[in-house]
Amino acid sequence: NLKAGCTYRFYRPQSTRADVGNSALSIARTVVINGNGATIRRMVGTPQFRLLFVKAGASLELNDVTLLNGHARSGKHGAPAVGPSWLGGAGTDGRHGGAIYNRGTLDLDGVSLTRNSAGNGGDGGASSSPHAAGGAGTDRDGHDAASATGGDGGDGGHGGAIYNTGTVTAIDTSFVQNVAGNGGAAGAAT
């Protein structure tokens, strides 16, 4: 049980997983959180991380609590083109689930999910060809240097509030100003 009306602040993730990214808390068994009107939040100006990750086979019940300002990690930007390929690197995808990423069973009753964000996609890397401005040509290795290509932007993450691949039940629950991630911009080609 959380203390009535209190705010529980997270300044850094407590759980890091390569497949889903960073989370304040990772749930690996059956957990019940009775919020009593409390707030669980990621503090502004801290690294990006979601608030809760529920593992497959685990169960989380949330009652009377606000989840505020979770922000799944954004993708990394692609590397600029180097050498004869003239192809900028692709940006990586943003992570899913700003407040909660659920692979198990999630029950929400009287929960407010407010101002949470999935991660944005990383921008593609830029490319610049020495022959691009002058039209067709080849570089010293015989590659077509006129076709500089910026890298693709990464996809934005899904589920500003919740990303679910398990089971969710929500009763008397509000979703306020949550946003999915934006896709990254393609890299410039000059």
Short mmCIF file of C-alpha atoms in Angstrom, two decimals:
data_model
loop_
_atom_site.label_atom_id
_atom_site.label_comp_id
_atom_site.label_asym_id
_atom_site.label_seq_id
_atom_site.Cartn_x
_atom_site.Cartn_y
_atom_site.Cartn_z
CA ASN A 1 0.00 0.00 0.00
CA LEU A 2 1.23 3.45 -0.90
CA LYS A 3 0.87 6.33 1.53
CA ALA A 4 -2.27 8.38 0.80
CA GLY A 5 -1.67 11.43 -1.38
CA CYS A 6 2.13 11.00 -1.59
CA THR A 7 4.25 11.36 -4.73
CA TYR A 8 6.81 8.63 -5.43
CA ARG A 9 9.53 10.14 -7.61
CA PHE A 10 11.91 8.22 -9.87
CA TYR A 11 15.09 9.88 -11.11
CA ARG A 12 16.59 6.91 -12.95
CA PRO A 13 15.47 3.47 -14.15
CA GLN A 14 15.88 0.51 -11.82
CA SER A 15 15.53 -2.07 -14.60
CA THR A 16 17.28 -2.19 -17.97
CA ARG A 17 16.47 -4.80 -20.61
CA ALA A 18 17.89 -4.85 -24.13
CA ASP A 19 14.59 -6.02 -25.64
CA VAL A 20 12.23 -3.42 -24.09
CA GLY A 21 14.44 -0.65 -22.72
CA ASN A 22 14.54 1.04 -19.32
CA SER A 23 11.84 0.94 -16.63
CA ALA A 24 11.48 2.38 -13.14
CA LEU A 25 10.10 -0.95 -11.91
CA SER A 26 10.01 -4.43 -13.45
CA ILE A 27 7.22 -6.76 -12.28
CA ALA A 28 8.16 -10.46 -12.37
CA ARG A 29 5.45 -12.02 -10.14
CA THR A 30 1.99 -11.15 -8.80
CA VAL A 31 1.99 -7.61 -7.37
CA VAL A 32 -0.89 -5.47 -6.05
CA ILE A 33 -0.35 -1.72 -5.61
CA ASN A 34 -3.06 0.11 -3.67
CA GLY A 35 -2.26 3.73 -4.41
CA ASN A 36 -4.64 5.47 -1.99
CA GLY A 37 -4.53 8.53 -4.28
CA ALA A 38 -0.72 8.53 -4.59
CA THR A 39 1.27 9.43 -7.72
CA ILE A 40 4.16 7.47 -9.27
CA ARG A 41 6.17 9.71 -11.58
CA ARG A 42 9.37 10.13 -13.59
CA MET A 43 10.90 13.48 -12.76
CA VAL A 44 11.31 16.07 -15.53
CA GLY A 45 14.91 16.44 -16.73
CA THR A 46 15.85 12.83 -15.94
CA PRO A 47 16.81 10.14 -18.47
CA GLN A 48 13.95 8.65 -20.49
CA PHE A 49 12.35 5.53 -18.98
CA ARG A 50 8.89 4.05 -18.65
CA LEU A 51 7.38 3.59 -15.21
CA LEU A 52 6.39 -0.10 -15.18
CA PHE A 53 7.26 -3.24 -17.16
CA VAL A 54 5.15 -6.36 -16.52
CA LYS A 55 6.94 -9.54 -17.61
CA ALA A 56 5.17 -12.45 -19.32
CA GLY A 57 3.59 -14.70 -16.68
CA ALA A 58 3.50 -11.86 -14.12
CA SER A 59 0.44 -10.00 -12.87
CA LEU A 60 0.04 -6.37 -11.78
CA GLU A 61 -3.05 -4.88 -10.16
CA LEU A 62 -3.07 -1.08 -9.79
CA ASN A 63 -5.74 0.66 -7.70
CA ASP A 64 -6.36 4.38 -7.12
CA VAL A 65 -3.01 5.71 -8.36
CA THR A 66 -1.72 8.20 -10.94
CA LEU A 67 1.11 7.29 -13.31
CA LEU A 68 2.70 10.54 -14.49
CA ASN A 69 5.39 11.55 -16.99
CA GLY A 70 6.73 8.14 -17.99
CA HIS A 71 8.75 8.39 -21.21
CA ALA A 72 9.96 5.27 -23.01
CA ARG A 73 13.41 5.77 -24.51
CA SER A 74 13.70 7.38 -27.93
CA GLY A 75 15.68 5.79 -30.75
CA LYS A 76 19.27 6.68 -31.55
CA HIS A 77 20.15 8.74 -34.61
CA GLY A 78 21.78 6.99 -37.57
CA ALA A 79 25.45 7.53 -38.32
CA PRO A 80 26.40 9.84 -41.18
CA ALA A 81 27.61 8.21 -44.39
CA VAL A 82 31.31 7.44 -44.55
CA GLY A 83 33.29 6.13 -47.47
CA PRO A 84 32.20 4.84 -50.83
CA SER A 85 28.66 3.67 -49.98
CA TRP A 86 27.25 7.22 -49.57
CA LEU A 87 24.40 5.74 -47.51
CA GLY A 88 23.55 7.29 -44.15
CA GLY A 89 22.80 4.93 -41.26
CA ALA A 90 19.21 4.24 -40.22
CA GLY A 91 17.81 5.68 -37.00
CA THR A 92 16.65 3.12 -34.43
CA ASP A 93 13.03 2.73 -33.33
CA GLY A 94 11.57 4.43 -30.27
CA ARG A 95 10.55 2.16 -27.35
CA HIS A 96 6.92 1.30 -26.62
CA GLY A 97 4.79 2.05 -23.57
CA GLY A 98 5.44 5.38 -21.85
CA ALA A 99 3.79 4.45 -18.54
CA ILE A 100 3.42 0.66 -18.83
CA TYR A 101 4.71 -2.09 -21.12
CA ASN A 102 2.62 -5.18 -20.37
CA ARG A 103 3.45 -8.74 -21.43
CA GLY A 104 1.51 -10.37 -18.56
CA THR A 105 -1.80 -9.57 -16.87
CA LEU A 106 -2.62 -5.96 -16.00
CA ASP A 107 -5.68 -4.86 -14.00
CA LEU A 108 -6.35 -1.13 -13.56
CA ASP A 109 -9.04 0.29 -11.26
CA GLY A 110 -9.28 4.02 -10.59
CA VAL A 111 -5.96 4.73 -12.31
CA SER A 112 -5.02 7.97 -14.08
CA LEU A 113 -2.39 7.67 -16.83
CA THR A 114 -1.27 11.24 -17.43
CA ARG A 115 1.30 12.86 -19.76
CA ASN A 116 3.19 9.69 -20.65
CA SER A 117 5.07 9.25 -23.94
CA ALA A 118 6.36 6.43 -26.09
CA GLY A 119 9.84 7.03 -27.53
CA ASN A 120 10.44 8.93 -30.76
CA GLY A 121 12.27 7.26 -33.63
CA GLY A 122 15.86 8.33 -34.22
CA ASP A 123 16.65 10.44 -37.27
CA GLY A 124 18.44 8.86 -40.21
CA GLY A 125 22.09 9.72 -40.80
CA ALA A 126 23.01 12.31 -43.41
CA SER A 127 24.89 11.55 -46.61
CA SER A 128 26.97 13.81 -48.75
CA SER A 129 28.48 12.84 -52.07
CA PRO A 130 31.33 14.82 -53.58
CA HIS A 131 29.67 14.49 -57.00
CA ALA A 132 26.02 15.04 -55.97
CA ALA A 133 25.94 18.76 -56.75
CA GLY A 134 27.58 18.23 -60.15
CA GLY A 135 25.37 15.40 -61.38
CA ALA A 136 26.53 11.95 -62.44
CA GLY A 137 29.96 10.64 -61.67
CA THR A 138 31.83 7.92 -59.89
CA ASP A 139 34.17 8.00 -56.98
CA ARG A 140 37.72 6.64 -57.15
CA ASP A 141 36.41 3.09 -56.47
CA GLY A 142 33.91 3.19 -59.34
CA HIS A 143 30.78 3.66 -57.17
CA ASP A 144 28.01 5.96 -58.37
CA ALA A 145 28.71 8.90 -56.09
CA ALA A 146 25.86 11.04 -57.42
CA SER A 147 23.28 9.00 -55.55
CA ALA A 148 23.95 10.00 -51.95
CA THR A 149 21.18 8.56 -49.77
CA GLY A 150 20.27 9.64 -46.26
CA GLY A 151 19.40 6.90 -43.78
CA ASP A 152 15.82 6.01 -42.88
CA GLY A 153 14.32 7.44 -39.72
CA GLY A 154 13.33 4.98 -37.00
CA ASP A 155 9.70 4.23 -36.18
CA GLY A 156 8.09 5.99 -33.24
CA GLY A 157 7.13 3.84 -30.26
CA HIS A 158 3.51 2.72 -29.75
CA GLY A 159 1.35 3.22 -26.69
CA GLY A 160 1.99 6.54 -25.00
CA ALA A 161 0.20 5.26 -21.89
CA ILE A 162 0.20 1.45 -22.30
CA TYR A 163 1.76 -0.95 -24.79
CA ASN A 164 0.14 -4.34 -24.37
CA THR A 165 0.96 -7.82 -25.67
CA GLY A 166 -0.73 -9.54 -22.72
CA THR A 167 -4.14 -8.97 -21.08
CA VAL A 168 -5.45 -5.63 -19.80
CA THR A 169 -8.62 -4.83 -17.86
CA ALA A 170 -9.36 -1.16 -17.09
CA ILE A 171 -12.20 0.06 -14.84
CA ASP A 172 -12.79 3.74 -14.02
CA THR A 173 -9.43 4.59 -15.57
CA SER A 174 -8.53 7.86 -17.33
CA PHE A 175 -6.05 8.51 -20.13
CA VAL A 176 -4.97 12.16 -20.25
CA GLN A 177 -2.46 13.73 -22.69
CA ASN A 178 -0.51 10.56 -23.49
CA VAL A 179 1.30 10.44 -26.85
CA ALA A 180 2.80 7.81 -29.11
CA GLY A 181 6.30 8.45 -30.43
CA ASN A 182 6.96 10.37 -33.64
CA GLY A 183 8.88 8.68 -36.42
CA GLY A 184 12.41 9.92 -37.01
CA ALA A 185 13.21 12.11 -40.01
CA ALA A 186 15.06 10.66 -42.97
CA GLY A 187 18.69 11.73 -43.22
CA ALA A 188 19.55 14.57 -45.61
CA ALA A 189 21.27 13.72 -48.87
CA THR A 190 23.40 16.40 -50.45
#
